PDB file of C-alpha atoms in Angstrom:
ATOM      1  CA  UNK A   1     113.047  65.315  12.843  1.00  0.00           C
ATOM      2  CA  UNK A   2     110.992  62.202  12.140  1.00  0.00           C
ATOM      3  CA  UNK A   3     109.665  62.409  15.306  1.00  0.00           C
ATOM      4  CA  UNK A   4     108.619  66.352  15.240  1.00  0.00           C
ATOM      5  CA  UNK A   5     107.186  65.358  12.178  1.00  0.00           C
ATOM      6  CA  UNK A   6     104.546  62.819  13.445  1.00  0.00           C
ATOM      7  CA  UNK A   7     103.929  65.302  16.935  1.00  0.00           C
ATOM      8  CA  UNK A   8     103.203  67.974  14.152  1.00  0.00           C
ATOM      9  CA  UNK A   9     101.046  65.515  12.642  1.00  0.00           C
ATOM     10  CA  UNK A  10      99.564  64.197  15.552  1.00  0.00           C
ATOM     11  CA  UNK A  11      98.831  67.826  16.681  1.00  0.00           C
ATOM     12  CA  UNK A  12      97.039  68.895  13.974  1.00  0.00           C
ATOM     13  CA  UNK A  13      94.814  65.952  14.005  1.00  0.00           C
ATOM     14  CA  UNK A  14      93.508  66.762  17.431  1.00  0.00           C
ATOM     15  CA  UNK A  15      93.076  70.174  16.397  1.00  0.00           C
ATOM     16  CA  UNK A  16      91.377  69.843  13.537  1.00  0.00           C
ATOM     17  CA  UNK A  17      88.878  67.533  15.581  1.00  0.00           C
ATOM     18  CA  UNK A  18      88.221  69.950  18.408  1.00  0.00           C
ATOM     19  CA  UNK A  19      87.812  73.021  15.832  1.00  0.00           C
ATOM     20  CA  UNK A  20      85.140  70.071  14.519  1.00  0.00           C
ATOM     21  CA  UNK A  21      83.198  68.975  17.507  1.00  0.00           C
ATOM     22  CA  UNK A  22      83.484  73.294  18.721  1.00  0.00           C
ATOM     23  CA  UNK A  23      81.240  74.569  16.178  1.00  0.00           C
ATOM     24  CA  UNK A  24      77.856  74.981  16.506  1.00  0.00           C
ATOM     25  CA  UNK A  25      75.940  72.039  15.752  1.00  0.00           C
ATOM     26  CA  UNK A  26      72.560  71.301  15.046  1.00  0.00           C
ATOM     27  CA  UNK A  27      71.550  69.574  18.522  1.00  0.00           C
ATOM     28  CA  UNK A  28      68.682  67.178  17.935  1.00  0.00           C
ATOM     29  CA  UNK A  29      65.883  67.970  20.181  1.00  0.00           C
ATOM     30  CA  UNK A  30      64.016  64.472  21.691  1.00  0.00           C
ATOM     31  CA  UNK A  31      60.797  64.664  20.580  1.00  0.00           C
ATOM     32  CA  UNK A  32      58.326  63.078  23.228  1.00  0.00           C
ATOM     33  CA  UNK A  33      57.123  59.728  22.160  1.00  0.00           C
ATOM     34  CA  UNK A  34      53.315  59.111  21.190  1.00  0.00           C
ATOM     35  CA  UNK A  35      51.156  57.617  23.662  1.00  0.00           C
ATOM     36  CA  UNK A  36      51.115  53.843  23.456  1.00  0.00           C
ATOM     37  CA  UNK A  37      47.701  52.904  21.279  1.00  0.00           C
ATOM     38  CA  UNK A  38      46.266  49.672  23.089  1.00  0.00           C
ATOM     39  CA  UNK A  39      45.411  47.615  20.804  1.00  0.00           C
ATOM     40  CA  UNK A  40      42.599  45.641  21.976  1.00  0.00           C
ATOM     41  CA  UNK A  41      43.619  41.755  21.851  1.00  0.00           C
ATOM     42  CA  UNK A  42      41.857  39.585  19.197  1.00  0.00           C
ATOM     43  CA  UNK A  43      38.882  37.378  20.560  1.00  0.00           C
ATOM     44  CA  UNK A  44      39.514  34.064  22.069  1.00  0.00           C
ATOM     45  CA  UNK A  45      37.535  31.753  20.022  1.00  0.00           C
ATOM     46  CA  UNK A  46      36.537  28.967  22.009  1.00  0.00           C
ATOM     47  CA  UNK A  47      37.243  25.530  20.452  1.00  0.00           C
ATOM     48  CA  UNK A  48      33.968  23.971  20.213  1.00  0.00           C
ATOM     49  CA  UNK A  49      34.373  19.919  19.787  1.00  0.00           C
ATOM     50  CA  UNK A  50      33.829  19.007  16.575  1.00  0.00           C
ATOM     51  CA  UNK A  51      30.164  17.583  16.109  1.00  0.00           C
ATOM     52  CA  UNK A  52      29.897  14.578  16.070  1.00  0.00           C
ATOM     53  CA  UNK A  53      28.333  12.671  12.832  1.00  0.00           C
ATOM     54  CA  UNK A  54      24.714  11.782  13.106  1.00  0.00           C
ATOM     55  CA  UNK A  55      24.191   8.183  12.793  1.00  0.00           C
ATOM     56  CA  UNK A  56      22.542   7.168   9.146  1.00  0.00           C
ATOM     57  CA  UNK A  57      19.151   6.590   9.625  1.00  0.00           C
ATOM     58  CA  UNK A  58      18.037   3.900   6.975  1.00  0.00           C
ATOM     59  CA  UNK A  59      15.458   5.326   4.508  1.00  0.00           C
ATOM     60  CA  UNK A  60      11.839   5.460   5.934  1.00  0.00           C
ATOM     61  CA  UNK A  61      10.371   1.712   4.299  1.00  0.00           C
ATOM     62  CA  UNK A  62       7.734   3.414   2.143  1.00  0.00           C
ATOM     63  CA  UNK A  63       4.608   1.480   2.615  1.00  0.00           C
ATOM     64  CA  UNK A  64       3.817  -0.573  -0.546  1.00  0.00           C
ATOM     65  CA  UNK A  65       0.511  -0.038  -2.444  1.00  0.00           C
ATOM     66  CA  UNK A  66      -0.712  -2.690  -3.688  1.00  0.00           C
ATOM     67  CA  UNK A  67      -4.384  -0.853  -4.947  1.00  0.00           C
ATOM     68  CA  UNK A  68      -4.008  -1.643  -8.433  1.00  0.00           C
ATOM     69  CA  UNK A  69      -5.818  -1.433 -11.557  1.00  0.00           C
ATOM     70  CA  UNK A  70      -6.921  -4.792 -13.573  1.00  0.00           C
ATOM     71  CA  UNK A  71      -4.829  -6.520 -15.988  1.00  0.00           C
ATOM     72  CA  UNK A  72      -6.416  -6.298 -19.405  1.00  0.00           C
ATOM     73  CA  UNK A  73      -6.450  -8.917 -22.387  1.00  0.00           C
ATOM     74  CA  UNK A  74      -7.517  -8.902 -25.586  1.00  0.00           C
ATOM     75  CA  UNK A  75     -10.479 -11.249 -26.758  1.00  0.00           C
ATOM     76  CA  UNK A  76      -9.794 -14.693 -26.623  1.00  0.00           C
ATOM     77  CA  UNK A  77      -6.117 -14.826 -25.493  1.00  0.00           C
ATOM     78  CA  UNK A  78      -3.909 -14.344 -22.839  1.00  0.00           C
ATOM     79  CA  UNK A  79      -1.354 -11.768 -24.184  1.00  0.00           C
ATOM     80  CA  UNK A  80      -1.233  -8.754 -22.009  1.00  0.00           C
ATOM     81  CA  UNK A  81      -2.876  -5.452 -23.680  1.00  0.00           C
ATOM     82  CA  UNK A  82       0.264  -3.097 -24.129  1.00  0.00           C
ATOM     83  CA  UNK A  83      -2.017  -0.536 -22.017  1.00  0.00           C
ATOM     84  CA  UNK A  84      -1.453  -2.887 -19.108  1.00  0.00           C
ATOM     85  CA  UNK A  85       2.221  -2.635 -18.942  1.00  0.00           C
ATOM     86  CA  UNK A  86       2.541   0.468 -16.756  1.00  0.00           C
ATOM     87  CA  UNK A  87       0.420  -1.019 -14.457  1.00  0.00           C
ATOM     88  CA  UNK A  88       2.403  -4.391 -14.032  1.00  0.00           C
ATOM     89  CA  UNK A  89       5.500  -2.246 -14.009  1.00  0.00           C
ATOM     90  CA  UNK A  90       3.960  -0.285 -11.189  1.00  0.00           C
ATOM     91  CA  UNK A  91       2.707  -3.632  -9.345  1.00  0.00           C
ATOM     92  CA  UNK A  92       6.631  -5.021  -9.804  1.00  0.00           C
ATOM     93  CA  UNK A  93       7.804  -2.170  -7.945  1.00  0.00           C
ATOM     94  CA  UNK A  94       5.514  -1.882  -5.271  1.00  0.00           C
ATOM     95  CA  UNK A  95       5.650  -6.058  -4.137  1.00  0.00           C
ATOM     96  CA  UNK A  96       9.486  -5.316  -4.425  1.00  0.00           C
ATOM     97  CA  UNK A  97       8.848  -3.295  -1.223  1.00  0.00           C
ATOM     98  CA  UNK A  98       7.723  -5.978   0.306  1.00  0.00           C
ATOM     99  CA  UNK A  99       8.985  -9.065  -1.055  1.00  0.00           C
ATOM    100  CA  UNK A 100       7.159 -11.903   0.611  1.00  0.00           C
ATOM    101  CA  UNK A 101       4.297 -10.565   0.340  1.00  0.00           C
ATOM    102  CA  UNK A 102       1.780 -13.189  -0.949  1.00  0.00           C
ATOM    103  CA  UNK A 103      -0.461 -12.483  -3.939  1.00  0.00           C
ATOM    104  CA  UNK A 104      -3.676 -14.418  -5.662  1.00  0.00           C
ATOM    105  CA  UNK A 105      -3.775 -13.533  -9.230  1.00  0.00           C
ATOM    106  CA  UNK A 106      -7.421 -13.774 -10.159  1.00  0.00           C
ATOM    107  CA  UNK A 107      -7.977 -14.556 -13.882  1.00  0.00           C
ATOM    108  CA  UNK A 108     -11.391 -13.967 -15.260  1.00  0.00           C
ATOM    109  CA  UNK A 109     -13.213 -13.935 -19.169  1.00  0.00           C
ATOM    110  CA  UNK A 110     -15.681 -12.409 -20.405  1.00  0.00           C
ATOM    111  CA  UNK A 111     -19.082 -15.119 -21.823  1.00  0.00           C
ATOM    112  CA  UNK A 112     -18.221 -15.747 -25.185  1.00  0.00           C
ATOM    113  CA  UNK A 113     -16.829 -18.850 -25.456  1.00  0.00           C
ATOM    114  CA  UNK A 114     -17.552 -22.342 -23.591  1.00  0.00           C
ATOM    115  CA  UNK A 115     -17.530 -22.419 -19.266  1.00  0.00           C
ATOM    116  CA  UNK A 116     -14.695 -24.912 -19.959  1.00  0.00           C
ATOM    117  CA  UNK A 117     -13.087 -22.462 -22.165  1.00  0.00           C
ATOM    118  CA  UNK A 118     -13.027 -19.235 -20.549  1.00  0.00           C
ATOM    119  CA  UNK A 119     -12.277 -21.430 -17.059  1.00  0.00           C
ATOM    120  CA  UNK A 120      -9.113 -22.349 -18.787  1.00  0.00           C
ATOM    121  CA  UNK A 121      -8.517 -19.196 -20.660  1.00  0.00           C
ATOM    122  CA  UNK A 122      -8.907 -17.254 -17.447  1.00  0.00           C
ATOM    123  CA  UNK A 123      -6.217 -19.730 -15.834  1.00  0.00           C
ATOM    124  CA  UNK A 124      -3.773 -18.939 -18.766  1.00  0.00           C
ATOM    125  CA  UNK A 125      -4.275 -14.837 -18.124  1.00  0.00           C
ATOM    126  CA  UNK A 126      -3.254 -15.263 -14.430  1.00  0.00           C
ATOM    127  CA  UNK A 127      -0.394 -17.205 -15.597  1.00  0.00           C
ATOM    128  CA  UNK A 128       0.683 -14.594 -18.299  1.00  0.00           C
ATOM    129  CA  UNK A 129       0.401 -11.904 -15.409  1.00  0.00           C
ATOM    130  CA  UNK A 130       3.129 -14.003 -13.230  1.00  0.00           C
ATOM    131  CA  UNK A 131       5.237 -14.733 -15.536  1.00  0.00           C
ATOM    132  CA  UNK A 132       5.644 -11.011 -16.265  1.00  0.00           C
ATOM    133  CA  UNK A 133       6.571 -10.705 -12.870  1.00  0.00           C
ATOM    134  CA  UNK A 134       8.994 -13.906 -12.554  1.00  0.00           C
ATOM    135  CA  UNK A 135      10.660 -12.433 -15.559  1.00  0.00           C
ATOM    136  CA  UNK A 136      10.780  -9.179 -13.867  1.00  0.00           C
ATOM    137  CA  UNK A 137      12.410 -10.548 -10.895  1.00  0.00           C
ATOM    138  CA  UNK A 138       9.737 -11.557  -8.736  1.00  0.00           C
ATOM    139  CA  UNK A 139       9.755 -15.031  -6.513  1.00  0.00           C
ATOM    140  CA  UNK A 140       6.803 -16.550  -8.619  1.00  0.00           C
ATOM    141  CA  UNK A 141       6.290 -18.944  -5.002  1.00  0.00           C
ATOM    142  CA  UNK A 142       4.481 -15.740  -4.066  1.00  0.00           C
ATOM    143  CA  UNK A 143       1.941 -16.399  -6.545  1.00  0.00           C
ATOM    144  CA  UNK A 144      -1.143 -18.360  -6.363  1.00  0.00           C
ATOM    145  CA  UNK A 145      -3.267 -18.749  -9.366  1.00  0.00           C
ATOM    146  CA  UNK A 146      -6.877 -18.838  -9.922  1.00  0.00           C
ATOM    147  CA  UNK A 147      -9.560 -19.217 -13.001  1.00  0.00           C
ATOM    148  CA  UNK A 148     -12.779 -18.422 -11.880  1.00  0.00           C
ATOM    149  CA  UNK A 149     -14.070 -18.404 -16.371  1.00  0.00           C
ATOM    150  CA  UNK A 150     -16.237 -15.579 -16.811  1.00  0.00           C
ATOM    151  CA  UNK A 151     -18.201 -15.942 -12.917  1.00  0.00           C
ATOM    152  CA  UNK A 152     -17.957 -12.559 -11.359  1.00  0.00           C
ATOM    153  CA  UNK A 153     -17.557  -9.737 -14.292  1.00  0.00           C
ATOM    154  CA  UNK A 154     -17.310  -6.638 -13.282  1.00  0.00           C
ATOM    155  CA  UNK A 155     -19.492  -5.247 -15.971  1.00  0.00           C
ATOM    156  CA  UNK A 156     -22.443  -6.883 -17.794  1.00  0.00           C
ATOM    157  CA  UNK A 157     -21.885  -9.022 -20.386  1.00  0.00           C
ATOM    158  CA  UNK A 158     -24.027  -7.411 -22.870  1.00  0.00           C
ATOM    159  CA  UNK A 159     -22.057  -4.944 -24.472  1.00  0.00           C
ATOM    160  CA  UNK A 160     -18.615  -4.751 -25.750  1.00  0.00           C
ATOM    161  CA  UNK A 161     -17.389  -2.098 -23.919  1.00  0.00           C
ATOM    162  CA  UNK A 162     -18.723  -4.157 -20.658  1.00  0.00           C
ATOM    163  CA  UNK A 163     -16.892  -7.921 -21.790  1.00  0.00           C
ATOM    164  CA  UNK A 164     -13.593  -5.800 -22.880  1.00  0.00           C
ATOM    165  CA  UNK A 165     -13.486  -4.794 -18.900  1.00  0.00           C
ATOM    166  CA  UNK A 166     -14.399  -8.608 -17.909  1.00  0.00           C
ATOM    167  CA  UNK A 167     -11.342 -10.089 -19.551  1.00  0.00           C
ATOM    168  CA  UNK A 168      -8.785  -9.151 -16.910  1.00  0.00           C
ATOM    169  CA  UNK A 169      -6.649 -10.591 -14.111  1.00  0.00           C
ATOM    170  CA  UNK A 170      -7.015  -8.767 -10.780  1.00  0.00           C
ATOM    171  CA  UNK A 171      -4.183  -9.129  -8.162  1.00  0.00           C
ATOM    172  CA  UNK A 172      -5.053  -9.308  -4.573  1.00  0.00           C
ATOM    173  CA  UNK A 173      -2.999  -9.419  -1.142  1.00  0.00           C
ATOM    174  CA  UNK A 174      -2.936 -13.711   0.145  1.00  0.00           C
ATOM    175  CA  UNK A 175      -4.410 -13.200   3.531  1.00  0.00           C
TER     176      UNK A 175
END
């Protein structure tokens, strides 16, 4: 009986699996596939070498200028006016450009005073001129002094206004 049992068994099974796969099913229709898009490929970029680094080019040498004003003094000494500080400071940093260039420092007075007087006084204001720029980091060998007293003024004597413009120190190139 154990055996009818499991045929039963078995039996129903396979019927109840062909009554399953007998009735009407759904059938799934193949739907056509869409068209392949192309997708267009992505540019090639083309490795360009790396550029290469330009080579420093050294600063253009700026060309010194060495047109400069006169040194001014007061009357009867050698200390520097403080209006004549921007233009040693300017002088300082254009022989820096060119740093063996050689200078003459030209002292000069105005005529008060004795020839022997203003020649040495006039000595003493080219001195006071180089020893701004020693101290300011200048080779004072560069430097030649010279007193010429109160020969050569650049305005007449007569007047105040004229002998405040004579007692100066005038800085030329050595040629």
């Amino acid at each position: 009986m154990n055996i009818t049992k499991n045929l039963l068994f078995t039996t129903l099974i396979a019927l109840g699996t062909l009554t399953m796969y007998s009735c009407k099913t759904k059938k799934l229709a193949a739907k056509p596939a869409p068209a392949p898009v192309e997708k267009p490929a992505p540019p090639v970029e083309e490795k360009k070498p790396a550029p290469e680094p330009e080579p420093e080019k050294p600063e253009p040498i700026e060309k010194p200028n060495f047109n400069l004003d006169n040194i001014q003094f007061e009357f009867n000494s050698f200390v520097l006016k403080t209006s004549s500080f921007p233009i040693l400071d300017r002088a300082v940093a254009e022989m820096k450009k060119s740093p063996n260039t050689k200078f003459i420092l030209n002292g000069y007075s105005s005529a008060e005073g004795t020839p022997e007087h203003n020649m040495s006084l006039s000595v003493d204001r080219a001195n006071s001129v180089k020893s701004y720029f020693v101290n300011a980091g200048l080779n004072g060998n560069n430097f030649t002094i010279v007193g010429h007293g109160d020969k050569d003024p650049i305005s007449p004597n007569t007047t105040e206004e004229g002998r405040i413009l004579n007692r100066r120190t005038e800085i030329k190139v050595q040629k």
